[in-house]
Amino acid sequence: MTLNLTVTPQLHTDFTPRITVIGVGGGGTNAVDNMIAMNLQGVEFVVANTDAQQLVHSRADRRIQLGPHITQGLGAGAKPEIGRAAAEEAADELYRHLDGAHMVFITAGMGGGTGTGAAPVIARMARERNILTVGVVTKPFTFEGNRRARAAEEGIAELQQFVDTLIVIPNQNLFRLANERTGWKEAFKMADNVLYMGVRGVTDLMVAPGMVNLDFADIRTVMAEMGKAMMGTGEAEGENRAIRAAESAISNPLLEDTCMAGARGLLINITGGEDMTLFEVDQAANRIREEVDEEANIIFGSAVDENLEGKIRVSVVATGIESPEQRAAEKPRLVAVGGGGVQAVASQGVPPQGMPQAAAASQPTVLRPSQPTGALAQRAPLPPQPAQRPMPQGMTAPLSQAQHAPVQPLHPAHRPAPVPDTEAAQMSAAPGHGYDAELEEQSSGPRQIPAHLQQPGRPQRPRPAARAGSGL
C-alpha cells in the first residue's frame, strides 16, 4: 500500500525588522534627503513638515503635511506651540506610517517651530506603539540668538522624555572642522553625514550580511531607555589602521561634549575588506572597550565589504551616557544631622551648569532606614535596659543622659575663679580701687552667699578668706 503525502508549502513571512527614519521640519527633511542620496539601505523614509513647498521638493516618497488647517502649508513661524498643534492635527496619518515599525529614528533641527514642537509628539506616538525610538537632533548656532537656544533646550528636554536614546549634535561644533574656505552648504553636509553614519552604524548590524550579525533584540537591549548617547564612525588604511579607525570613531568632534566613560551600553560594528585580520578586529574592539565601564553591555558585530579593500571602518554607538555634572550629582555625600550623627544624602535632579533651571536645584533627600516589616517586625522586643544608677554629686553624666537632662544653673560656690592677668592684678592690689576695694573689706571674714542665690535645704559652707593681693 502506497501513501501519497502532499505537503502544503508554507507562505514566506518576512521577519526582517522594519526601521523607519522620520525627518521632522526643515532640518529633518534635509537629513532624510541626504540619507536617500547616500543610498542608505534597509530603512524606510518619511518626512513630516508644515512647509508644503519643502515637502514637494523632498526625495522621500512618504510625506506628511502637518497641520494643514492650522498652518495652511506655510510653516510654523518658529513657534514650537504651532508645530506641536500641527502634529496633533495629523495624528491619524502619523499613526498610519508608524504602524508595523520596530525601530524609529526621529531626526530634527531643534530651535525652530516644526522640529521643536512636532518631534516630541511623534516620539510619544511611537512609544505608545512600543517602538524602539531614537532621537537624533541638532542644536542651533550661537549666532542664532538666546531665544532660539532656549527653545532648543526646552524641545530637547521634552523629546528626551519620550525617546529611548537621544543623540545631540550642536551646529556650533561645525567650527571644529570648518575653516575660512568651508562653504555654507558643505558645513551642513558634515552634520547630515553624522546623522547618516549614525543610522547606518545601527542598521548595518541587522541588515547588512556579515560574519557576526546581530538581531533586533540585541539592539533593543543596548538602546532601550538609555537616555543620552553618542555615535561615531572612523575609517583608516595603512599602518595601525584598526587603532586609528577606532580612535576616530570614539572622538567625533561634532557631537555634544559627552564622555564615554559612563556608558552603560555599547554597539561596535567593524567592517573591512578581505584582508582584515582577526588581530586587527581585536585591536579595534579592545581600544573602544578601554573607554567604557567594565560592566557595560557590549554588542559586537563584524562584516566584510569588498569595497573596503585595504581599509577598516569602525562604527560605535555608546548609550546611557551622562554629563559630568549629572554623574557628580548622583554621588552620595555625607551631611551632619541632629545629634551629631552623619547620614548619606543623595542629590536628585541637579541640572547641568548653564541650564536655565540650574538655580532651582532640588533639595537633597536624606536616606533613612525604613520601618521593619515581615519577619523583622514579628521578632520579640528587646529586654528592658537596667535602670541607670544615680550619679554621685559632682560627677558628669554620660553623654546620652547629659543630652536629655535639664540644665541646672551652676551654684556660685562651684563657679571657677577667674584667672586675672598681670594688669588686673596690679590694679586689684591698689587699696580703695573700685570693686576690688569692696573685696578687700570682706576678706577679714567668711563671705556670705546672697539669699536669692541660696538653694533651699542646703547648708552654706563658708569660703576660705581671700589671700592678700589676690583681688578675691
GROMACS .gro file of C-alpha atoms in nm:
model
  472
    1MET     CA    1   0.000   0.000   0.000
    2THR     CA    2   0.144   0.333  -0.105
    3LEU     CA    3   0.079   0.654   0.083
    4ASN     CA    4   0.090   0.976  -0.111
    5LEU     CA    5   0.164   1.267   0.120
    6THR     CA    6   0.123   1.620  -0.002
    7VAL     CA    7   0.300   1.889   0.194
    8THR     CA    8   0.143   2.230   0.167
    9PRO     CA    9   0.414   2.489   0.102
   10GLN     CA   10   0.446   2.743   0.378
   11LEU     CA   11   0.396   3.104   0.289
   12HIS     CA   12   0.715   3.306   0.326
   13THR     CA   13   0.697   3.556   0.605
   14ASP     CA   14   0.941   3.845   0.616
   15PHE     CA   15   1.081   3.873   0.968
   16THR     CA   16   1.327   4.148   0.879
   17PRO     CA   17   1.296   4.432   1.131
   18ARG     CA   18   1.127   4.739   0.990
   19ILE     CA   19   1.332   5.051   1.053
   20THR     CA   20   1.181   5.391   0.975
   21VAL     CA   21   1.357   5.726   0.962
   22ILE     CA   22   1.125   6.024   1.008
   23GLY     CA   23   1.256   6.369   0.924
   24VAL     CA   24   1.062   6.641   1.107
   25GLY     CA   25   1.071   7.004   0.998
   26GLY     CA   26   1.318   7.166   0.764
   27GLY     CA   27   1.635   7.025   0.921
   28GLY     CA   28   1.491   6.674   0.944
   29THR     CA   29   1.375   6.682   0.584
   30ASN     CA   30   1.723   6.781   0.468
   31ALA     CA   31   1.879   6.500   0.672
   32VAL     CA   32   1.647   6.241   0.517
   33ASP     CA   33   1.717   6.370   0.166
   34ASN     CA   34   2.090   6.327   0.233
   35MET     CA   35   2.041   5.967   0.351
   36ILE     CA   36   1.846   5.887   0.037
   37ALA     CA   37   2.118   6.045  -0.178
   38MET     CA   38   2.379   5.835   0.007
   39ASN     CA   39   2.177   5.522  -0.082
   40LEU     CA   40   2.115   5.406   0.275
   41GLN     CA   41   1.970   5.054   0.258
   42GLY     CA   42   1.732   4.864   0.482
   43VAL     CA   43   1.520   5.156   0.606
   44GLU     CA   44   1.201   5.338   0.512
   45PHE     CA   45   1.197   5.716   0.486
   46VAL     CA   46   0.919   5.953   0.594
   47VAL     CA   47   0.924   6.333   0.606
   48ALA     CA   48   0.678   6.542   0.808
   49ASN     CA   49   0.668   6.918   0.771
   50THR     CA   50   0.441   7.220   0.799
   51ASP     CA   51   0.610   7.376   0.494
   52ALA     CA   52   0.428   7.240   0.188
   53GLN     CA   53   0.686   7.380  -0.051
   54GLN     CA   54   0.973   7.188   0.106
   55LEU     CA   55   0.766   6.871   0.113
   56VAL     CA   56   0.715   6.892  -0.263
   57HIS     CA   57   1.090   6.901  -0.327
   58SER     CA   58   1.179   6.618  -0.086
   59ARG     CA   59   1.329   6.294  -0.218
   60ALA     CA   60   1.116   6.084   0.018
   61ASP     CA   61   0.815   5.901  -0.121
   62ARG     CA   62   0.618   5.913   0.203
   63ARG     CA   63   0.533   6.269   0.302
   64ILE     CA   64   0.308   6.403   0.575
   65GLN     CA   65   0.165   6.753   0.571
   66LEU     CA   66   0.147   6.862   0.935
   67GLY     CA   67  -0.136   7.093   1.038
   68PRO     CA   68  -0.296   7.159   0.700
   69HIS     CA   69  -0.574   7.362   0.863
   70ILE     CA   70  -0.359   7.530   1.130
   71THR     CA   71  -0.066   7.638   0.913
   72GLN     CA   72  -0.220   7.626   0.563
   73GLY     CA   73   0.109   7.473   0.449
   74LEU     CA   74   0.301   7.794   0.527
   75GLY     CA   75   0.518   7.670   0.815
   76ALA     CA   76   0.513   7.713   1.193
   77GLY     CA   77   0.671   8.057   1.210
   78ALA     CA   78   0.944   7.946   1.456
   79LYS     CA   79   0.674   7.882   1.719
   80PRO     CA   80   0.702   7.538   1.882
   81GLU     CA   81   0.342   7.553   2.003
   82ILE     CA   82   0.228   7.575   1.639
   83GLY     CA   83   0.443   7.277   1.546
   84ARG     CA   84   0.302   7.080   1.839
   85ALA     CA   85  -0.057   7.156   1.741
   86ALA     CA   86   0.017   7.074   1.376
   87ALA     CA   87   0.146   6.728   1.472
   88GLU     CA   88  -0.162   6.663   1.684
   89GLU     CA   89  -0.383   6.755   1.389
   90ALA     CA   90  -0.204   6.499   1.168
   91ALA     CA   91  -0.205   6.228   1.436
   92ASP     CA   92  -0.408   5.976   1.234
   93GLU     CA   93  -0.170   5.992   0.938
   94LEU     CA   94   0.134   5.975   1.165
   95TYR     CA   95  -0.001   5.663   1.337
   96ARG     CA   96  -0.058   5.503   0.998
   97HIS     CA   97   0.306   5.549   0.899
   98LEU     CA   98   0.426   5.422   1.238
   99ASP     CA   99   0.223   5.101   1.233
  100GLY     CA  100   0.438   4.792   1.181
  101ALA     CA  101   0.770   4.962   1.256
  102HIS     CA  102   1.011   4.802   1.503
  103MET     CA  103   1.253   5.092   1.529
  104VAL     CA  104   1.213   5.462   1.450
  105PHE     CA  105   1.478   5.729   1.410
  106ILE     CA  106   1.339   6.081   1.456
  107THR     CA  107   1.568   6.349   1.319
  108ALA     CA  108   1.503   6.721   1.350
  109GLY     CA  109   1.665   7.057   1.393
  110MET     CA  110   1.577   7.199   1.735
  111GLY     CA  111   1.512   7.567   1.797
  112GLY     CA  112   1.259   7.631   1.521
  113GLY     CA  113   0.886   7.573   1.520
  114THR     CA  114   0.811   7.241   1.349
  115GLY     CA  115   1.106   7.032   1.464
  116THR     CA  116   1.099   7.160   1.822
  117GLY     CA  117   0.724   7.124   1.865
  118ALA     CA  118   0.636   6.821   1.650
  119ALA     CA  119   0.929   6.586   1.719
  120PRO     CA  120   0.830   6.516   2.084
  121VAL     CA  121   0.471   6.448   1.974
  122ILE     CA  122   0.582   6.195   1.713
  123ALA     CA  123   0.818   6.033   1.965
  124ARG     CA  124   0.531   5.994   2.211
  125MET     CA  125   0.318   5.829   1.943
  126ALA     CA  126   0.598   5.584   1.864
  127ARG     CA  127   0.647   5.492   2.228
  128GLU     CA  128   0.274   5.431   2.262
  129ARG     CA  129   0.318   5.164   1.992
  130ASN     CA  130   0.611   5.010   2.187
  131ILE     CA  131   0.850   5.107   1.908
  132LEU     CA  132   1.220   5.147   1.987
  133THR     CA  133   1.262   5.522   1.940
  134VAL     CA  134   1.590   5.705   1.881
  135GLY     CA  135   1.614   6.082   1.852
  136VAL     CA  136   1.895   6.242   1.651
  137VAL     CA  137   1.870   6.622   1.665
  138THR     CA  138   2.082   6.932   1.613
  139LYS     CA  139   2.117   7.247   1.824
  140PRO     CA  140   2.132   7.595   1.666
  141PHE     CA  141   2.440   7.808   1.610
  142THR     CA  142   2.536   8.060   1.876
  143PHE     CA  143   2.476   8.349   1.637
  144GLU     CA  144   2.109   8.245   1.610
  145GLY     CA  145   2.044   8.404   1.949
  146ASN     CA  146   1.945   8.313   2.302
  147ARG     CA  147   1.576   8.281   2.230
  148ARG     CA  148   1.629   8.009   1.973
  149ALA     CA  149   1.881   7.838   2.202
  150ARG     CA  150   1.629   7.832   2.489
  151ALA     CA  151   1.362   7.691   2.259
  152ALA     CA  152   1.604   7.418   2.151
  153GLU     CA  153   1.690   7.324   2.510
  154GLU     CA  154   1.324   7.306   2.606
  155GLY     CA  155   1.245   7.095   2.300
  156ILE     CA  156   1.534   6.858   2.371
  157ALA     CA  157   1.424   6.819   2.733
  158GLU     CA  158   1.070   6.736   2.619
  159LEU     CA  159   1.190   6.499   2.347
  160GLN     CA  160   1.410   6.309   2.591
  161GLN     CA  161   1.103   6.212   2.792
  162PHE     CA  162   0.969   6.002   2.503
  163VAL     CA  163   1.274   5.857   2.326
  164ASP     CA  164   1.477   5.555   2.431
  165THR     CA  165   1.805   5.708   2.317
  166LEU     CA  166   1.890   6.067   2.226
  167ILE     CA  167   2.187   6.192   2.024
  168VAL     CA  168   2.250   6.569   2.011
  169ILE     CA  169   2.470   6.743   1.755
  170PRO     CA  170   2.539   7.114   1.822
  171ASN     CA  171   2.578   7.305   1.496
  172GLN     CA  172   2.836   7.522   1.670
  173ASN     CA  173   3.072   7.224   1.669
  174LEU     CA  174   3.095   7.251   1.290
  175PHE     CA  175   3.359   7.518   1.350
  176ARG     CA  176   3.587   7.245   1.484
  177LEU     CA  177   3.612   7.106   1.131
  178ALA     CA  178   3.539   7.411   0.917
  179ASN     CA  179   3.779   7.684   0.813
  180GLU     CA  180   3.759   8.018   0.630
  181ARG     CA  181   3.710   7.843   0.295
  182THR     CA  182   3.438   7.598   0.407
  183GLY     CA  183   3.114   7.665   0.221
  184TRP     CA  184   2.777   7.703   0.392
  185LYS     CA  185   2.630   7.402   0.212
  186GLU     CA  186   2.941   7.194   0.278
  187ALA     CA  187   2.922   7.267   0.650
  188PHE     CA  188   2.565   7.138   0.680
  189LYS     CA  189   2.667   6.838   0.473
  190MET     CA  190   2.904   6.748   0.756
  191ALA     CA  191   2.622   6.747   1.010
  192ASP     CA  192   2.395   6.546   0.778
  193ASN     CA  193   2.673   6.290   0.732
  194VAL     CA  194   2.691   6.243   1.110
  195LEU     CA  195   2.322   6.156   1.110
  196TYR     CA  196   2.369   5.926   0.813
  197MET     CA  197   2.664   5.738   0.962
  198GLY     CA  198   2.488   5.703   1.297
  199VAL     CA  199   2.180   5.546   1.143
  200ARG     CA  200   2.389   5.329   0.914
  201GLY     CA  201   2.606   5.208   1.202
  202VAL     CA  202   2.294   5.062   1.365
  203THR     CA  203   2.111   4.935   1.057
  204ASP     CA  204   2.416   4.758   0.910
  205LEU     CA  205   2.437   4.542   1.222
  206MET     CA  206   2.093   4.399   1.147
  207VAL     CA  207   2.052   4.434   0.770
  208ALA     CA  208   2.390   4.401   0.600
  209PRO     CA  209   2.524   4.042   0.571
  210GLY     CA  210   2.833   3.987   0.781
  211MET     CA  211   3.049   3.744   0.972
  212VAL     CA  212   2.890   3.840   1.306
  213ASN     CA  213   2.532   3.962   1.267
  214LEU     CA  214   2.304   4.089   1.541
  215ASP     CA  215   1.931   4.057   1.574
  216PHE     CA  216   1.690   4.331   1.669
  217ALA     CA  217   1.662   4.204   2.027
  218ASP     CA  218   2.033   4.276   2.076
  219ILE     CA  219   1.987   4.631   1.953
  220ARG     CA  220   1.688   4.687   2.180
  221THR     CA  221   1.882   4.559   2.481
  222VAL     CA  222   2.152   4.822   2.435
  223MET     CA  223   1.937   5.116   2.325
  224ALA     CA  224   1.606   5.082   2.512
  225GLU     CA  225   1.552   5.351   2.780
  226MET     CA  226   1.917   5.456   2.782
  227GLY     CA  227   1.889   5.836   2.765
  228LYS     CA  228   2.177   6.034   2.616
  229ALA     CA  229   2.404   5.863   2.362
  230MET     CA  230   2.690   5.937   2.126
  231MET     CA  231   2.791   5.782   1.796
  232GLY     CA  232   3.087   5.797   1.566
  233THR     CA  233   3.246   5.633   1.264
  234GLY     CA  234   3.613   5.611   1.178
  235GLU     CA  235   3.785   5.479   0.868
  236ALA     CA  236   4.157   5.428   0.816
  237GLU     CA  237   4.407   5.248   0.595
  238GLY     CA  238   4.776   5.170   0.613
  239GLU     CA  239   4.978   5.106   0.927
  240ASN     CA  240   4.785   5.069   1.255
  241ARG     CA  241   4.462   5.122   1.064
  242ALA     CA  242   4.249   4.937   1.319
  243ILE     CA  243   4.364   5.151   1.612
  244ARG     CA  244   4.336   5.475   1.416
  245ALA     CA  245   3.986   5.389   1.293
  246ALA     CA  246   3.872   5.307   1.647
  247GLU     CA  247   4.015   5.628   1.793
  248SER     CA  248   3.850   5.831   1.519
  249ALA     CA  249   3.514   5.669   1.596
  250ILE     CA  250   3.523   5.749   1.968
  251SER     CA  251   3.635   6.111   1.925
  252ASN     CA  252   3.370   6.258   1.698
  253PRO     CA  253   3.425   6.636   1.718
  254LEU     CA  254   3.072   6.720   1.602
  255LEU     CA  255   2.887   6.553   1.886
  256GLU     CA  256   2.781   6.719   2.209
  257ASP     CA  257   3.055   6.730   2.473
  258THR     CA  258   2.995   6.394   2.635
  259CYS     CA  259   3.222   6.123   2.770
  260MET     CA  260   3.202   5.750   2.701
  261ALA     CA  261   3.342   5.665   3.043
  262GLY     CA  262   2.998   5.617   3.199
  263ALA     CA  263   2.833   5.442   2.903
  264ARG     CA  264   2.608   5.153   3.004
  265GLY     CA  265   2.566   5.011   2.654
  266LEU     CA  266   2.793   4.989   2.351
  267LEU     CA  267   2.739   4.887   1.989
  268ILE     CA  268   3.054   4.813   1.790
  269ASN     CA  269   3.049   4.742   1.417
  270ILE     CA  270   3.382   4.666   1.248
  271THR     CA  271   3.384   4.632   0.870
  272GLY     CA  272   3.676   4.573   0.636
  273GLY     CA  273   3.789   4.408   0.317
  274GLU     CA  274   3.903   4.052   0.264
  275ASP     CA  275   4.242   4.146   0.408
  276MET     CA  276   4.104   4.237   0.753
  277THR     CA  277   4.262   4.013   1.016
  278LEU     CA  278   4.143   3.876   1.348
  279PHE     CA  279   4.426   4.060   1.521
  280GLU     CA  280   4.302   4.393   1.382
  281VAL     CA  281   3.945   4.326   1.495
  282ASP     CA  282   4.077   4.251   1.844
  283GLN     CA  283   4.283   4.571   1.845
  284ALA     CA  284   3.990   4.792   1.745
  285ALA     CA  285   3.740   4.633   1.984
  286ASN     CA  286   3.973   4.648   2.285
  287ARG     CA  287   4.068   5.008   2.214
  288ILE     CA  288   3.700   5.105   2.234
  289ARG     CA  289   3.637   4.886   2.538
  290GLU     CA  290   3.903   5.078   2.730
  291GLU     CA  291   3.681   5.388   2.721
  292VAL     CA  292   3.369   5.245   2.884
  293ASP     CA  293   3.274   5.094   3.217
  294GLU     CA  294   3.385   4.737   3.281
  295GLU     CA  295   3.023   4.632   3.338
  296ALA     CA  296   2.891   4.794   3.017
  297ASN     CA  297   2.675   4.577   2.793
  298ILE     CA  298   2.879   4.544   2.471
  299ILE     CA  299   2.721   4.421   2.149
  300PHE     CA  300   2.969   4.342   1.871
  301GLY     CA  301   2.919   4.286   1.501
  302SER     CA  302   3.152   4.248   1.205
  303ALA     CA  303   3.122   4.227   0.828
  304VAL     CA  304   3.338   4.200   0.519
  305ASP     CA  305   3.285   4.453   0.240
  306GLU     CA  306   3.470   4.407  -0.087
  307ASN     CA  307   3.458   4.782  -0.147
  308LEU     CA  308   3.673   4.840   0.163
  309GLU     CA  309   3.979   4.653   0.041
  310GLY     CA  310   4.278   4.788   0.231
  311LYS     CA  311   4.058   4.984   0.474
  312ILE     CA  312   3.885   4.927   0.807
  313ARG     CA  313   3.570   5.109   0.917
  314VAL     CA  314   3.464   5.120   1.283
  315SER     CA  315   3.121   5.242   1.393
  316VAL     CA  316   3.035   5.299   1.759
  317VAL     CA  317   2.709   5.382   1.937
  318ALA     CA  318   2.752   5.438   2.312
  319THR     CA  319   2.431   5.463   2.514
  320GLY     CA  320   2.343   5.553   2.871
  321ILE     CA  321   2.586   5.845   2.879
  322GLU     CA  322   2.556   6.112   3.145
  323SER     CA  323   2.720   6.452   3.167
  324PRO     CA  324   2.994   6.510   3.428
  325GLU     CA  325   2.753   6.731   3.627
  326GLN     CA  326   2.493   6.454   3.640
  327ARG     CA  327   2.748   6.193   3.750
  328ALA     CA  328   2.872   6.423   4.026
  329ALA     CA  329   2.515   6.494   4.138
  330GLU     CA  330   2.436   6.123   4.177
  331LYS     CA  331   2.729   6.054   4.410
  332PRO     CA  332   2.612   6.032   4.775
  333ARG     CA  333   2.757   6.288   5.010
  334LEU     CA  334   2.771   6.296   5.391
  335VAL     CA  335   2.595   6.562   5.591
  336ALA     CA  336   2.556   6.612   5.966
  337VAL     CA  337   2.207   6.565   6.108
  338GLY     CA  338   2.057   6.625   6.453
  339GLY     CA  339   2.250   6.482   6.746
  340GLY     CA  340   2.585   6.493   6.569
  341GLY     CA  341   2.513   6.189   6.350
  342VAL     CA  342   2.623   6.158   5.989
  343GLN     CA  343   2.399   6.016   5.717
  344ALA     CA  344   2.431   5.961   5.342
  345VAL     CA  345   2.245   6.200   5.120
  346ALA     CA  346   2.157   6.151   4.751
  347SER     CA  347   2.123   6.463   4.540
  348GLN     CA  348   1.846   6.436   4.282
  349GLY     CA  349   1.759   6.636   3.976
  350VAL     CA  350   2.060   6.869   3.980
  351PRO     CA  351   2.066   7.029   3.634
  352PRO     CA  352   2.389   7.090   3.445
  353GLN     CA  353   2.559   7.423   3.479
  354GLY     CA  354   2.439   7.681   3.236
  355MET     CA  355   2.087   7.540   3.215
  356PRO     CA  356   1.800   7.778   3.293
  357GLN     CA  357   1.686   7.569   3.586
  358ALA     CA  358   2.031   7.549   3.744
  359ALA     CA  359   1.931   7.794   4.017
  360ALA     CA  360   1.635   7.578   4.117
  361ALA     CA  361   1.828   7.268   4.220
  362SER     CA  362   1.624   7.028   4.426
  363GLN     CA  363   1.692   6.974   4.794
  364PRO     CA  364   1.894   6.667   4.896
  365THR     CA  365   1.699   6.361   5.005
  366VAL     CA  366   1.814   6.205   5.333
  367LEU     CA  367   1.843   5.828   5.312
  368ARG     CA  368   1.688   5.693   5.633
  369PRO     CA  369   1.620   5.327   5.719
  370SER     CA  370   1.261   5.220   5.665
  371GLN     CA  371   1.039   5.067   5.933
  372PRO     CA  372   1.087   4.689   5.979
  373THR     CA  373   0.831   4.471   5.810
  374GLY     CA  374   0.756   4.099   5.782
  375ALA     CA  375   0.967   3.870   5.997
  376LEU     CA  376   1.171   4.157   6.133
  377ALA     CA  377   0.860   4.322   6.274
  378GLN     CA  378   0.749   3.996   6.443
  379ARG     CA  379   1.067   3.947   6.644
  380ALA     CA  380   1.043   3.963   7.022
  381PRO     CA  381   1.107   4.306   7.165
  382LEU     CA  382   1.444   4.375   7.319
  383PRO     CA  383   1.467   4.318   7.701
  384PRO     CA  384   1.429   4.630   7.910
  385GLN     CA  385   1.752   4.809   7.983
  386PRO     CA  386   1.862   4.818   8.350
  387ALA     CA  387   1.790   5.140   8.530
  388GLN     CA  388   2.077   5.381   8.541
  389ARG     CA  389   2.229   5.427   8.885
  390PRO     CA  390   2.221   5.785   9.006
  391MET     CA  391   2.547   5.963   8.950
  392PRO     CA  392   2.730   6.088   9.262
  393GLN     CA  393   2.723   6.457   9.314
  394GLY     CA  394   2.994   6.638   9.123
  395MET     CA  395   3.038   6.371   8.853
  396THR     CA  396   2.940   6.418   8.491
  397ALA     CA  397   2.659   6.207   8.348
  398PRO     CA  398   2.711   6.001   8.032
  399LEU     CA  399   2.656   6.177   7.700
  400SER     CA  400   2.322   6.008   7.638
  401GLN     CA  401   2.191   6.131   7.973
  402ALA     CA  402   2.355   6.469   7.959
  403GLN     CA  403   2.183   6.544   7.630
  404HIS     CA  404   1.839   6.494   7.782
  405ALA     CA  405   1.897   6.615   8.141
  406PRO     CA  406   1.759   6.958   8.228
  407VAL     CA  407   2.016   7.232   8.251
  408GLN     CA  408   2.066   7.344   8.615
  409PRO     CA  409   2.220   7.681   8.696
  410LEU     CA  410   2.568   7.650   8.837
  411HIS     CA  411   2.586   7.736   9.204
  412PRO     CA  412   2.809   8.036   9.269
  413ALA     CA  413   3.009   7.832   9.513
  414HIS     CA  414   3.113   7.597   9.230
  415ARG     CA  415   3.191   7.862   8.974
  416PRO     CA  416   3.555   7.861   8.874
  417ALA     CA  417   3.750   8.163   8.987
  418PRO     CA  418   3.868   8.384   8.701
  419VAL     CA  419   4.238   8.399   8.635
  420PRO     CA  420   4.336   8.767   8.644
  421ASP     CA  421   4.606   8.894   8.414
  422THR     CA  422   4.904   9.098   8.534
  423GLU     CA  423   4.745   9.436   8.476
  424ALA     CA  424   4.427   9.339   8.659
  425ALA     CA  425   4.631   9.201   8.949
  426GLN     CA  426   4.822   9.525   8.981
  427MET     CA  427   4.501   9.726   8.980
  428SER     CA  428   4.342   9.499   9.240
  429ALA     CA  429   4.645   9.537   9.468
  430ALA     CA  430   4.591   9.911   9.496
  431PRO     CA  431   4.380   9.985   9.807
  432GLY     CA  432   4.047  10.154   9.767
  433HIS     CA  433   4.014  10.070   9.398
  434GLY     CA  434   3.652  10.008   9.290
  435TYR     CA  435   3.512   9.656   9.316
  436ASP     CA  436   3.841   9.513   9.442
  437ALA     CA  437   3.828   9.754   9.736
  438GLU     CA  438   3.498   9.600   9.845
  439LEU     CA  439   3.653   9.255   9.832
  440GLU     CA  440   3.940   9.369  10.048
  441GLU     CA  441   3.696   9.493  10.309
  442GLN     CA  442   3.526   9.150  10.319
  443SER     CA  443   3.848   8.945  10.321
  444SER     CA  444   3.868   8.952  10.701
  445GLY     CA  445   3.566   8.724  10.742
  446PRO     CA  446   3.374   8.450  10.557
  447ARG     CA  447   3.190   8.560  10.250
  448GLN     CA  448   2.811   8.521  10.262
  449ILE     CA  449   2.609   8.396   9.963
  450PRO     CA  450   2.317   8.626   9.874
  451ALA     CA  451   1.978   8.494   9.984
  452HIS     CA  452   1.830   8.485   9.634
  453LEU     CA  453   2.110   8.250   9.518
  454GLN     CA  454   2.087   8.006   9.807
  455GLN     CA  455   1.937   7.662   9.740
  456PRO     CA  456   1.666   7.556   9.989
  457GLY     CA  457   1.756   7.286  10.234
  458ARG     CA  458   2.130   7.305  10.169
  459PRO     CA  459   2.362   7.439  10.440
  460GLN     CA  460   2.602   7.711  10.349
  461ARG     CA  461   2.971   7.640  10.352
  462PRO     CA  462   3.199   7.921  10.449
  463ARG     CA  463   3.456   8.004  10.188
  464PRO     CA  464   3.816   8.049  10.290
  465ALA     CA  465   3.939   8.402  10.324
  466ALA     CA  466   4.093   8.551  10.017
  467ARG     CA  467   4.466   8.578  10.012
  468ALA     CA  468   4.614   8.922  10.029
  469GLY     CA  469   4.684   9.075   9.695
  470SER     CA  470   4.482   8.816   9.505
  471GLY     CA  471   4.196   9.052   9.437
  472LEU     CA  472   3.937   8.797   9.557
   0.00000   0.00000   0.00000
